[in-house]
Coordinates of C-alpha atoms and ligand atoms in Angstrom, one line a residue:
M1 CA -7.1 2.8 11.5
C2 CA -8.3 5.7 13.6
G3 CA -7.4 5.4 17.3
I4 CA -9.6 5.7 20.3
V5 CA -8.6 6.6 23.9
C6 CA -11.3 7.0 26.6
Y7 CA -10.7 7.6 30.3
M8 CA -12.6 7.6 33.5
G9 CA -10.9 7.9 36.9
K10 CA -9.1 10.2 39.2
R11 CA -6.8 12.1 36.8
N12 CA -7.3 14.8 34.4
A13 CA -9.0 13.2 31.4
K14 CA -7.8 15.7 28.8
E15 CA -4.1 15.1 29.8
I16 CA -4.5 11.3 29.8
I17 CA -6.3 11.2 26.5
L18 CA -3.9 13.6 24.7
E19 CA -1.0 11.5 25.9
G20 CA -2.7 8.3 24.7
L21 CA -3.5 9.8 21.3
K22 CA 0.2 10.6 20.8
S23 CA 1.0 6.9 20.8
L24 CA -1.8 6.2 18.4
E25 CA -0.8 8.7 15.8
Y26 CA 0.4 5.8 13.6
R27 CA -3.3 4.8 13.2
G28 CA -4.1 8.1 11.4
Y29 CA -3.3 11.7 11.5
D30 CA -6.0 13.5 9.5
S31 CA -7.7 15.1 12.4
S32 CA -8.2 14.5 16.1
G33 CA -10.5 15.6 18.9
I34 CA -11.8 15.0 22.5
S35 CA -15.0 15.4 24.5
V36 CA -14.9 15.7 28.3
L37 CA -17.6 16.2 30.8
V38 CA -17.1 19.3 32.9
N39 CA -19.7 19.7 35.6
G40 CA -22.1 17.6 33.7
K41 CA -21.6 19.4 30.4
L42 CA -20.1 18.0 27.3
K43 CA -17.1 20.0 26.1
T44 CA -15.9 19.0 22.6
Y45 CA -12.8 20.2 20.8
K46 CA -11.7 18.9 17.4
K47 CA -9.3 20.0 14.7
A48 CA -8.2 18.9 11.3
G49 CA -4.5 18.1 10.8
K50 CA -1.9 16.4 12.9
L51 CA -2.3 16.0 16.7
D52 CA -0.2 19.1 17.3
E53 CA -3.1 21.2 16.0
L54 CA -5.4 19.8 18.7
N55 CA -2.7 20.1 21.4
F56 CA -2.3 23.8 20.4
L57 CA -6.1 24.3 20.5
L58 CA -6.3 22.8 24.0
K59 CA -3.0 24.3 25.3
N60 CA -4.5 26.9 27.6
K61 CA -7.7 25.1 28.4
K62 CA -7.8 23.5 31.9
L63 CA -10.8 21.3 31.4
N64 CA -11.4 20.0 34.9
S65 CA -12.7 16.6 34.2
N66 CA -11.9 13.0 34.8
I67 CA -14.1 11.5 32.2
G68 CA -13.6 11.8 28.5
I69 CA -13.3 10.3 25.0
G70 CA -10.6 11.0 22.4
H71 CA -10.0 10.1 18.8
I72 CA -7.4 10.3 16.1
R73 CA -8.8 9.9 12.6
W74 CA -7.9 8.4 9.2
A75 CA -10.8 9.6 7.0
T76 CA -13.1 7.0 5.5
H77 CA -16.4 8.9 5.1
G78 CA -16.0 12.6 4.6
K79 CA -12.9 14.7 4.0
A80 CA -10.4 15.4 6.8
D81 CA -11.7 18.7 8.2
D82 CA -12.8 20.1 11.6
I83 CA -16.5 19.1 11.1
N84 CA -15.8 15.5 10.2
A85 CA -13.3 15.0 13.0
H86 CA -14.5 13.0 16.0
P87 CA -16.0 13.1 18.5
H88 CA -19.5 13.4 17.0
V89 CA -22.1 14.9 19.2
S90 CA -25.8 14.2 18.7
Y91 CA -28.1 16.8 17.2
D92 CA -29.5 17.6 20.7
G93 CA -26.1 17.9 22.2
R94 CA -26.6 15.0 24.7
I95 CA -24.4 12.2 23.4
S96 CA -20.8 12.3 22.2
V97 CA -19.2 9.4 20.3
V98 CA -15.8 8.4 19.0
H99 CA -15.7 5.6 16.5
N100 CA -13.1 3.4 14.8
G101 CA -14.3 1.3 11.9
I102 CA -17.1 1.7 9.4
I103 CA -20.9 1.7 9.9
E104 CA -21.9 -0.1 6.7
N105 CA -25.7 0.7 7.0
Y106 CA -25.2 4.3 8.0
S107 CA -27.2 5.7 5.0
E108 CA -30.4 3.8 6.0
L109 CA -30.0 4.8 9.6
K110 CA -29.4 8.4 8.6
K111 CA -32.5 8.4 6.5
F112 CA -34.5 7.0 9.4
L113 CA -33.2 9.5 11.8
K114 CA -33.7 12.4 9.4
E115 CA -37.4 11.4 9.1
K116 CA -37.5 11.6 12.9
G117 CA -36.3 15.2 12.8
F118 CA -32.6 14.6 13.5
E119 CA -30.2 16.9 11.7
F120 CA -26.6 16.1 10.6
K121 CA -23.6 18.3 10.4
S122 CA -20.9 16.0 9.1
S123 CA -20.5 13.6 6.2
T124 CA -19.3 10.8 8.4
D125 CA -20.9 7.5 9.2
T126 CA -20.2 8.0 12.9
E127 CA -22.7 10.8 13.4
V128 CA -25.6 8.3 13.0
V129 CA -24.3 6.5 16.1
S130 CA -24.6 9.5 18.4
N131 CA -28.0 10.4 17.0
L132 CA -29.2 6.9 17.2
I133 CA -28.2 6.6 20.9
S134 CA -29.9 9.9 21.5
Y135 CA -33.0 8.7 19.7
F136 CA -33.2 5.7 22.1
Y137 CA -32.1 7.5 25.2
K138 CA -34.7 8.0 27.9
D139 CA -32.9 7.7 31.3
D140 CA -30.4 4.9 30.9
L141 CA -27.4 5.3 28.6
L142 CA -26.6 1.6 28.6
D143 CA -30.1 0.7 27.5
A144 CA -29.8 3.2 24.6
V145 CA -26.5 1.8 23.6
F146 CA -27.9 -1.8 23.6
K147 CA -30.7 -0.8 21.4
S148 CA -28.5 1.2 19.0
V149 CA -25.8 -1.4 18.7
E150 CA -28.3 -4.0 17.7
L151 CA -29.1 -1.9 14.6
L152 CA -25.5 -1.3 13.5
K153 CA -23.8 -3.2 10.8
G154 CA -20.1 -3.1 10.1
S155 CA -17.0 -2.8 12.2
F156 CA -17.0 -0.5 15.2
A157 CA -15.1 0.3 18.3
L158 CA -17.0 3.1 20.1
G159 CA -16.5 5.3 23.1
I160 CA -19.6 7.1 24.4
I161 CA -20.4 9.7 27.0
S162 CA -23.5 11.7 27.8
N163 CA -24.4 15.0 29.4
D164 CA -26.8 13.3 31.7
E165 CA -24.7 10.6 33.4
N166 CA -21.3 10.2 34.9
R167 CA -20.7 7.1 32.9
L168 CA -18.4 5.9 30.1
I169 CA -19.6 3.2 27.8
A170 CA -17.5 1.5 25.1
V171 CA -18.3 -1.1 22.4
R172 CA -16.1 -3.4 20.5
N173 CA -17.0 -5.1 17.2
E174 CA -14.3 -6.2 14.8
S175 CA -12.2 -3.0 15.5
P176 CA -9.9 -3.7 18.4
L177 CA -10.5 -2.2 21.8
I178 CA -8.7 -2.9 25.0
L179 CA -9.8 -2.1 28.6
G180 CA -7.1 -1.1 31.0
I181 CA -8.0 -1.5 34.7
G182 CA -6.1 0.7 37.1
E183 CA -6.7 1.6 40.7
N184 CA -10.0 3.5 40.6
E185 CA -9.4 4.4 37.0
F186 CA -10.1 2.9 33.6
I187 CA -8.7 3.5 30.2
L188 CA -9.9 2.2 26.9
S189 CA -7.7 2.2 23.8
S190 CA -7.3 0.7 20.4
D191 CA -3.8 -0.4 21.4
V192 CA -2.0 -1.3 24.6
S193 CA 0.8 1.2 23.8
S194 CA -1.4 4.0 25.2
I195 CA -2.5 2.0 28.2
A196 CA 0.7 0.5 29.5
H197 CA 1.9 3.7 31.3
L198 CA -1.3 3.7 33.5
T199 CA -1.7 0.0 34.1
K200 CA -0.5 -3.4 33.1
N201 CA -3.9 -5.1 33.8
V202 CA -5.9 -5.3 30.6
I203 CA -8.9 -7.1 29.1
Y204 CA -8.9 -7.7 25.3
L205 CA -12.6 -7.2 24.6
K206 CA -14.3 -9.7 22.4
N207 CA -16.7 -8.9 19.5
M208 CA -19.9 -7.3 20.6
D209 CA -18.7 -6.7 24.2
I210 CA -20.1 -3.6 25.7
V211 CA -18.2 -2.1 28.7
D212 CA -20.1 0.0 31.2
I213 CA -18.0 2.1 33.5
K214 CA -19.3 4.0 36.5
K215 CA -17.5 3.5 39.8
N216 CA -16.5 0.1 38.6
Y217 CA -16.8 -1.7 35.3
S218 CA -19.2 -4.4 33.9
I219 CA -19.0 -6.1 30.6
Y220 CA -22.1 -7.2 28.6
N221 CA -22.5 -9.3 25.5
N222 CA -25.9 -9.9 24.0
R223 CA -27.3 -7.9 27.0
K224 CA -25.9 -10.5 29.4
K225 CA -23.2 -9.7 32.0
V226 CA -20.0 -11.6 31.1
E227 CA -16.7 -12.1 32.9
R228 CA -13.5 -11.6 30.8
E229 CA -10.1 -12.6 31.9
I230 CA -7.7 -9.9 33.0
E231 CA -4.4 -10.3 31.4
R232 CA -1.0 -8.8 32.4
I233 CA 0.8 -7.1 29.6
D234 CA 4.4 -7.4 29.7
I235 CA 5.7 -4.4 27.7
E236 CA 8.0 -1.7 29.0
L237 CA 7.3 1.5 27.1
S238 CA 9.9 4.1 26.5
S239 CA 8.7 7.1 24.5
P240 CA 9.9 6.7 20.9
S241 CA 12.9 8.8 20.2
K242 CA 14.7 9.5 16.9
E243 CA 18.0 9.2 18.7
G244 CA 19.7 11.8 16.6
Y245 CA 18.3 10.7 13.2
D246 CA 16.2 13.2 11.2
F247 CA 13.3 10.8 10.8
F248 CA 12.0 7.6 12.4
M249 CA 12.2 5.9 9.0
Q250 CA 15.9 6.7 8.8
K251 CA 16.5 5.3 12.3
E252 CA 14.5 2.2 11.5
I253 CA 16.5 1.6 8.3
Y254 CA 19.7 1.8 10.3
E255 CA 18.3 -0.6 13.0
Q256 CA 18.1 -3.5 10.5
P257 CA 21.4 -5.1 11.3
D258 CA 20.4 -5.3 15.0
V259 CA 17.0 -6.6 14.2
I260 CA 18.5 -9.4 12.2
R261 CA 21.0 -10.1 15.0
K262 CA 18.2 -10.2 17.6
N263 CA 16.3 -12.7 15.4
I264 CA 19.4 -14.9 14.9
K265 CA 19.8 -14.9 18.7
S266 CA 16.1 -15.8 19.2
Y267 CA 15.7 -18.5 16.5
I268 CA 19.1 -20.0 15.8
N269 CA 20.8 -22.4 18.1
N270 CA 24.3 -22.9 16.9
F271 CA 23.6 -24.0 13.4
S272 CA 20.0 -25.2 13.7
I273 CA 16.7 -23.4 13.5
D274 CA 14.7 -23.4 16.8
L275 CA 11.4 -21.5 16.2
K276 CA 10.1 -22.6 19.6
N277 CA 6.4 -22.0 18.7
S278 CA 6.1 -23.9 15.5
F279 CA 4.4 -26.9 14.0
S280 CA 5.6 -30.4 14.8
K281 CA 7.0 -32.8 12.2
D282 CA 3.7 -34.7 12.0
E283 CA 1.7 -31.6 11.6
I284 CA 4.0 -30.3 8.8
K285 CA 3.8 -33.7 7.0
N286 CA 0.0 -33.3 7.0
F287 CA 0.0 -30.1 4.9
N288 CA -0.5 -30.3 1.2
K289 CA -1.2 -26.6 0.5
I290 CA 0.4 -23.5 1.7
Y291 CA -1.1 -20.1 1.4
I292 CA 0.7 -16.9 2.3
V293 CA -1.7 -14.0 2.7
A294 CA -1.0 -10.4 3.7
C295 CA -1.3 -6.7 2.5
G296 CA 1.2 -4.2 1.1
S297 CA 4.8 -4.6 2.1
A298 CA 3.9 -7.7 4.2
Y299 CA 2.5 -9.3 1.1
N300 CA 5.8 -8.4 -0.8
A301 CA 7.7 -10.1 2.0
G302 CA 5.4 -13.1 1.6
V303 CA 6.1 -13.4 -2.1
V304 CA 9.9 -13.4 -1.5
S305 CA 9.6 -16.1 1.1
S306 CA 7.3 -18.3 -1.0
Y307 CA 10.4 -18.8 -3.2
V308 CA 12.1 -20.5 -0.3
F309 CA 9.2 -22.9 0.2
E310 CA 9.2 -23.8 -3.4
K311 CA 12.9 -24.1 -3.7
Y312 CA 13.6 -26.1 -0.6
A313 CA 10.4 -27.8 0.5
K314 CA 9.3 -28.4 -3.1
I315 CA 5.7 -27.5 -2.2
P316 CA 3.7 -25.1 -4.3
V317 CA 2.7 -21.9 -2.5
I318 CA -0.2 -19.6 -3.3
C319 CA 0.5 -16.0 -2.3
D320 CA -2.4 -13.6 -2.2
I321 CA -3.4 -10.1 -1.1
A322 CA -5.7 -10.5 1.9
S323 CA -8.4 -8.1 0.6
E324 CA -8.7 -10.4 -2.5
F325 CA -8.2 -13.7 -0.9
R326 CA -11.0 -13.2 1.6
Y327 CA -13.6 -13.2 -1.2
K328 CA -12.2 -16.0 -3.3
I329 CA -13.1 -19.6 -3.6
N330 CA -9.9 -20.9 -2.1
F331 CA -10.1 -24.6 -1.3
L332 CA -9.1 -24.3 2.4
D333 CA -9.3 -27.5 4.4
E334 CA -7.6 -29.2 7.3
K335 CA -4.6 -30.0 5.1
S336 CA -4.0 -26.3 4.4
L337 CA -1.5 -24.1 6.1
V338 CA -2.4 -20.4 6.0
I339 CA 0.5 -18.0 6.8
L340 CA -0.6 -14.5 7.7
I341 CA 2.1 -11.9 7.7
S342 CA 1.4 -8.6 9.5
Q343 CA 3.6 -6.0 11.2
S344 CA 0.7 -4.5 13.2
G345 CA -1.2 -7.7 13.7
E346 CA -4.4 -5.7 13.3
T347 CA -4.8 -5.4 9.5
A348 CA -8.6 -5.9 9.0
D349 CA -8.3 -7.9 5.8
T350 CA -5.5 -10.2 7.0
L351 CA -7.5 -10.8 10.3
A352 CA -10.6 -11.7 8.3
V353 CA -8.6 -14.3 6.3
L354 CA -7.3 -15.8 9.5
R355 CA -10.8 -16.1 10.9
N356 CA -12.1 -17.5 7.7
A357 CA -9.2 -20.1 7.5
K358 CA -10.1 -21.3 11.0
K359 CA -13.7 -21.8 10.0
Y360 CA -12.4 -24.3 7.3
N361 CA -10.2 -26.0 9.9
A362 CA -7.1 -24.9 8.1
K363 CA -4.0 -24.4 10.4
T364 CA -2.8 -20.8 10.8
L365 CA 0.6 -19.3 11.4
A366 CA 1.0 -15.6 12.2
I367 CA 4.2 -13.8 11.5
V368 CA 3.7 -10.6 13.5
N369 CA 5.6 -7.8 15.1
V370 CA 3.2 -6.4 17.7
Y371 CA 2.7 -8.5 20.8
G372 CA -0.9 -8.9 22.0
S373 CA -2.3 -7.9 18.6
S374 CA -5.4 -9.7 17.3
I375 CA -3.6 -11.7 14.7
A376 CA -0.9 -12.8 17.1
R377 CA -3.5 -13.9 19.6
E378 CA -5.9 -15.7 17.3
A379 CA -3.5 -17.7 15.1
D380 CA -2.7 -21.4 16.0
K381 CA 1.0 -20.5 16.1
T382 CA 2.7 -17.1 16.1
L383 CA 6.2 -16.2 15.3
F384 CA 7.3 -12.7 16.4
I385 CA 9.7 -10.8 14.1
N386 CA 11.3 -8.9 16.9
A387 CA 11.6 -5.7 15.0
G388 CA 10.7 -3.4 17.9
N389 CA 8.4 -0.4 17.6
E390 CA 8.1 0.6 14.0
I391 CA 7.0 4.2 14.1
A392 CA 7.4 5.5 10.5
V393 CA 4.4 4.6 8.3
A394 CA 6.6 3.1 5.6
S395 CA 7.7 -0.3 6.7
T396 CA 11.4 -1.0 6.7
K397 CA 12.9 -3.1 9.5
A398 CA 9.6 -5.0 9.8
Y399 CA 9.8 -5.9 6.1
S400 CA 13.3 -7.4 6.2
A401 CA 12.4 -9.2 9.5
Q402 CA 9.3 -10.6 7.9
I403 CA 11.3 -12.0 5.1
L404 CA 13.9 -13.5 7.4
I405 CA 11.4 -15.1 9.8
T406 CA 9.2 -16.5 7.0
E407 CA 12.3 -17.9 5.3
L408 CA 13.5 -19.5 8.5
F409 CA 10.0 -21.1 8.9
A410 CA 10.2 -22.3 5.3
L411 CA 13.6 -23.9 5.8
D412 CA 12.4 -25.5 9.0
F413 CA 9.4 -26.7 7.2
A414 CA 11.5 -28.1 4.4
Y415 CA 13.7 -30.0 6.9
K416 CA 10.7 -31.5 8.8
F417 CA 9.1 -32.3 5.4
G418 CA 12.2 -34.3 4.7
K419 CA 13.3 -32.3 1.6
I420 CA 16.5 -30.6 2.8
E421 CA 19.6 -32.0 4.5
K422 CA 20.8 -30.6 7.9
K423 CA 24.1 -29.7 6.2
E424 CA 22.4 -27.5 3.7
I425 CA 20.6 -25.6 6.5
E426 CA 23.8 -25.2 8.4
N427 CA 25.4 -23.6 5.3
I428 CA 22.5 -21.2 4.9
L429 CA 22.6 -20.3 8.6
K430 CA 26.4 -19.8 8.4
E431 CA 25.7 -17.2 5.7
L432 CA 22.9 -15.7 7.7
K433 CA 25.2 -14.9 10.5
S434 CA 27.2 -12.6 8.2
I435 CA 24.1 -10.7 7.0
P436 CA 24.1 -7.9 9.7
E437 CA 27.7 -6.8 8.9
K438 CA 26.9 -6.9 5.2
I439 CA 23.9 -4.7 5.7
E440 CA 26.2 -2.3 7.5
I441 CA 28.4 -2.2 4.4
I442 CA 25.4 -1.2 2.3
L443 CA 24.3 1.5 4.8
N444 CA 27.8 3.0 4.7
K445 CA 27.7 3.4 0.9
K446 CA 24.6 5.6 1.0
S447 CA 26.0 8.6 -0.9
I448 CA 25.5 7.1 -4.4
I449 CA 21.9 6.4 -3.5
E450 CA 21.4 10.0 -2.3
D451 CA 22.9 11.2 -5.6
F452 CA 20.4 9.2 -7.6
S453 CA 17.5 10.5 -5.3
N454 CA 18.5 14.0 -6.4
I455 CA 18.1 12.9 -10.1
I456 CA 14.6 11.4 -9.6
K457 CA 13.1 13.8 -7.1
N458 CA 11.4 16.0 -9.7
K459 CA 10.4 13.1 -11.9
N460 CA 6.8 12.0 -12.3
H461 CA 7.3 8.3 -13.1
I462 CA 9.9 5.6 -12.4
F463 CA 10.0 1.9 -13.2
Y464 CA 11.5 -0.9 -11.2
L465 CA 12.6 -4.0 -13.1
G466 CA 13.8 -7.4 -12.0
R467 CA 13.5 -11.1 -12.8
G468 CA 12.7 -13.9 -10.4
L469 CA 13.3 -12.9 -6.8
D470 CA 14.5 -9.5 -8.0
Y471 CA 11.1 -8.8 -9.4
F472 CA 9.7 -9.3 -5.9
S473 CA 12.2 -6.8 -4.6
A474 CA 11.2 -4.5 -7.4
K475 CA 7.6 -4.6 -6.2
E476 CA 8.7 -3.5 -2.7
G477 CA 11.0 -0.8 -4.1
A478 CA 8.2 0.8 -6.1
L479 CA 5.8 0.7 -3.2
K480 CA 8.3 2.3 -0.9
L481 CA 9.1 5.1 -3.3
K482 CA 5.5 6.0 -4.1
E483 CA 4.2 6.0 -0.6
I484 CA 6.6 8.5 0.8
S485 CA 7.8 10.5 -2.3
Y486 CA 4.5 10.6 -4.2
I487 CA 6.3 9.7 -7.4
H488 CA 4.4 7.3 -9.5
A489 CA 6.5 4.1 -9.4
E490 CA 5.7 0.8 -11.0
S491 CA 7.4 -2.6 -10.9
F492 CA 7.6 -5.1 -13.8
P493 CA 9.2 -8.4 -14.5
A494 CA 11.9 -7.1 -16.7
G495 CA 10.9 -9.3 -19.7
E496 CA 7.3 -8.0 -19.5
L497 CA 8.0 -4.3 -20.2
K498 CA 8.1 -4.8 -23.9
H499 CA 4.6 -6.2 -23.9
G500 CA 3.2 -2.7 -23.5
T501 CA 4.7 -0.5 -20.9
I502 CA 7.9 0.2 -22.8
A503 CA 5.7 2.8 -24.7
L504 CA 6.1 5.0 -21.6
I505 CA 9.9 5.1 -21.7
E506 CA 11.3 8.3 -23.1
K507 CA 14.4 10.4 -22.6
D508 CA 15.6 10.4 -19.0
T509 CA 12.8 8.1 -17.6
P510 CA 14.4 6.7 -14.5
I511 CA 14.7 2.9 -14.2
V512 CA 15.9 0.9 -11.2
A513 CA 17.1 -2.5 -12.5
I514 CA 17.7 -5.1 -9.9
S515 CA 20.0 -8.0 -11.0
T516 CA 21.3 -10.3 -8.3
D517 CA 20.8 -13.6 -10.1
E518 CA 23.9 -14.5 -12.1
K519 CA 21.9 -16.9 -14.3
L520 CA 19.6 -14.1 -15.4
T521 CA 22.2 -11.4 -15.8
D522 CA 22.5 -11.6 -19.6
K523 CA 18.7 -11.3 -19.8
M524 CA 18.7 -8.3 -17.5
V525 CA 21.5 -6.7 -19.5
S526 CA 19.3 -7.0 -22.7
N527 CA 16.3 -5.5 -20.9
V528 CA 18.4 -2.6 -19.7
E529 CA 19.7 -2.1 -23.2
E530 CA 16.2 -2.0 -24.5
V531 CA 15.2 0.8 -22.2
S532 CA 18.5 2.6 -22.6
A533 CA 18.0 2.6 -26.4
R534 CA 14.8 4.6 -25.7
G535 CA 16.6 7.2 -23.6
A536 CA 16.0 5.8 -20.0
F537 CA 18.4 6.7 -17.2
V538 CA 19.3 3.4 -15.5
F539 CA 20.3 2.8 -11.9
S540 CA 21.2 -0.8 -11.3
I541 CA 21.4 -2.8 -8.1
C542 CA 23.8 -5.7 -8.8
T543 CA 26.4 -8.0 -7.4
E544 CA 30.1 -8.7 -8.3
K545 CA 28.9 -11.6 -10.4
S546 CA 26.2 -9.6 -12.3
K547 CA 28.5 -6.6 -12.7
K548 CA 28.1 -6.8 -16.5
I549 CA 25.0 -4.7 -16.0
E550 CA 27.1 -1.8 -14.7
E551 CA 28.5 -1.3 -18.2
V552 CA 25.0 -0.6 -19.6
S553 CA 23.7 1.4 -16.6
N554 CA 24.2 5.1 -15.9
M555 CA 24.7 4.5 -12.2
S556 CA 25.0 1.3 -10.1
F557 CA 25.2 -0.1 -6.6
V558 CA 27.1 -3.3 -6.1
L559 CA 25.8 -5.4 -3.2
P560 CA 28.0 -7.5 -1.0
K561 CA 28.0 -11.2 -1.8
T562 CA 25.4 -13.5 -0.3
I563 CA 23.1 -16.4 -1.4
D564 CA 20.0 -16.0 -3.5
I565 CA 17.4 -16.0 -0.6
F566 CA 19.1 -13.2 1.3
Y567 CA 19.6 -10.8 -1.7
P568 CA 16.1 -9.4 -1.3
I569 CA 17.1 -8.2 2.2
F570 CA 20.1 -6.4 0.7
S571 CA 18.3 -4.9 -2.3
V572 CA 15.5 -3.5 -0.2
I573 CA 18.0 -1.5 2.0
V574 CA 19.1 0.4 -1.2
E575 CA 15.5 0.9 -2.1
Q576 CA 14.5 2.1 1.3
L577 CA 17.3 4.6 1.3
L578 CA 16.4 5.8 -2.1
A579 CA 12.8 6.4 -1.1
Y580 CA 13.9 8.0 2.2
Y581 CA 16.3 10.5 0.5
T582 CA 13.9 11.3 -2.3
S583 CA 11.1 12.1 0.2
K584 CA 13.5 14.1 2.5
N585 CA 15.0 16.0 -0.4
K586 CA 11.5 16.9 -1.6
G587 CA 10.8 18.4 1.8
L588 CA 8.0 15.9 2.6
D589 CA 7.0 14.4 5.9
V590 CA 8.9 11.2 5.6
D591 CA 7.4 9.5 8.6
K592 CA 3.8 10.5 8.1
P593 CA 3.0 10.5 4.3
R594 CA -0.3 11.9 3.2
N595 CA -3.4 9.8 3.1
L596 CA -1.7 6.8 4.9
A597 CA -1.9 5.2 8.3
K598 CA 0.4 2.6 9.9
S599 CA -2.4 0.2 10.8
V600 CA -5.2 -0.4 8.4
T601 CA -8.1 -1.7 10.5
V602 CA -10.8 -1.1 8.0
E603 CA -11.6 -3.1 4.9
Ligands
F6R1 C1 4.1 -0.1 3.4 C2 3.4 -0.6 4.5 C3 2.1 -1.2 4.2 C4 1.9 -2.4 5.2 C5 0.5 -3.0 5.0 C6 0.2 -4.2 5.9 O1 5.3 0.5 3.8 O2 3.8 -0.4 5.6 O3 1.9 -1.6 2.9 O4 2.8 -3.4 4.9 O5 -0.5 -2.0 5.3 O6 0.4 -3.8 7.3 P1 0.6 -4.9 8.4 O7 1.9 -5.5 8.1 O8 0.5 -4.1 9.7 O9 -0.5 -5.9 8.2

């Protein structure tokens, strides 16, 4: 959350930083800003709103400088306005700082600095950092940074420049920061995506690393000079394009058949699963507990996949939300397997669980989209979901790919665990190969979904109901709708509604009822009748075999036939399109919904 780009070298810093911030917009878009040094003077510009506002402000400003720091913000402390935007310049105007993360002890530090006569303009935690550095600054910026960092608690990636020295200093603690090393130029960024166009040589900084850049760079940790390995990143970057779609989210929904095809090509060898970087049979036999831990949609994907472990490997799985799991007593030991699912690979809570699991000698598996991300690098094993760049804040293609890869891992696990026959896996994989075409059939039937979106777009509440695996799909459907359409959406196991929430059902309350499990169709039909009797308007997502539910629904969408474990991938396509059309028809910014960011790197 929040993105940093800092530059020192031979090019125009403003241009490089603005270009870099563009590719970090997914980390936040409440406000943005830059500071550059022009003839030894700090020039700082910042603006609330999307990056375009800052671009507009800087349009006719030449700013002849080749050293600067830039930031794109997702507000944690203080509302999103011009004053709270970064960079934050110290009270005496000498030090400018950009910050990603949270300074947990900022109020004590602020009190201390106020007693020393420092004044504050913003409500952010970051402003204490620039003032603290200024407090310690005599004639050596690095020394002042050392002293300041020793007092900071929390997570922070910092970029720092000063009026008094031609020097760029950066700090990394818990929040990611990567140093790109070019020819006589250096770039620091929260993500390789804004580095790769300048250089492919990078250093993934470690916690409490402090980088000091003058003509060359040095890295310190605990005040001692350290050497860090320079790695080559192997990503080709093309600027993201909507390729004719109205929004990135729409494009990403439509990319799902190809993402599944790509994963089939990567992980399926004829009719067997070949995950390449997975655990051996002996390692798998050693596990007696499986935990799947993630946040948001990634968590929902985990819950769906846990069903496959339980059904085929016959092993109980605990699925938990990372921000909860990290503070629980959870019995991790060397017989535990902890699976972390994360599109970005940088989600702070998920990363904390991974690090904690390692402390208890549990084995860790990351299921990740972004190469080079912290979770991908730190887990014992990593499986990539091959979804490509996901630009829209609402996860779509990453979600279905997360389900697929975790399910494949579960099947492979079950096989190595001796609980499933090869023949059964072959049958499942045979069905898997037909999934991309079947998704295309769903995508081609979008008009009914668009019609339903017009019915719900002005509603305040909607309920998603399902049983078994369909309840997990309901969770994702509700999340998708609320995050981009701002309609309050809640999911329930269909049998649970009458234990309280049915009190909210009144005339025309919209309901999405998901029913793909033939065994549970009659139960779902009864639940739909219960809400219909109270006036609800029901849109059902069903199959040829559960079509009975059509008769009691106002509208319905019949999915192509598949097996139980793949229906969640089908149901979610309908839900994603519903959320997309509702948001679009309300005239909202589908790709950048309010208050959200793509990568949540704070607790
Ligand atoms: C919802 C969404 C979020 C993410 C969650 C975890 O559409 O995208 O709920 O799933 O923030 O993010 P990752 O997968 O990057 O760890």
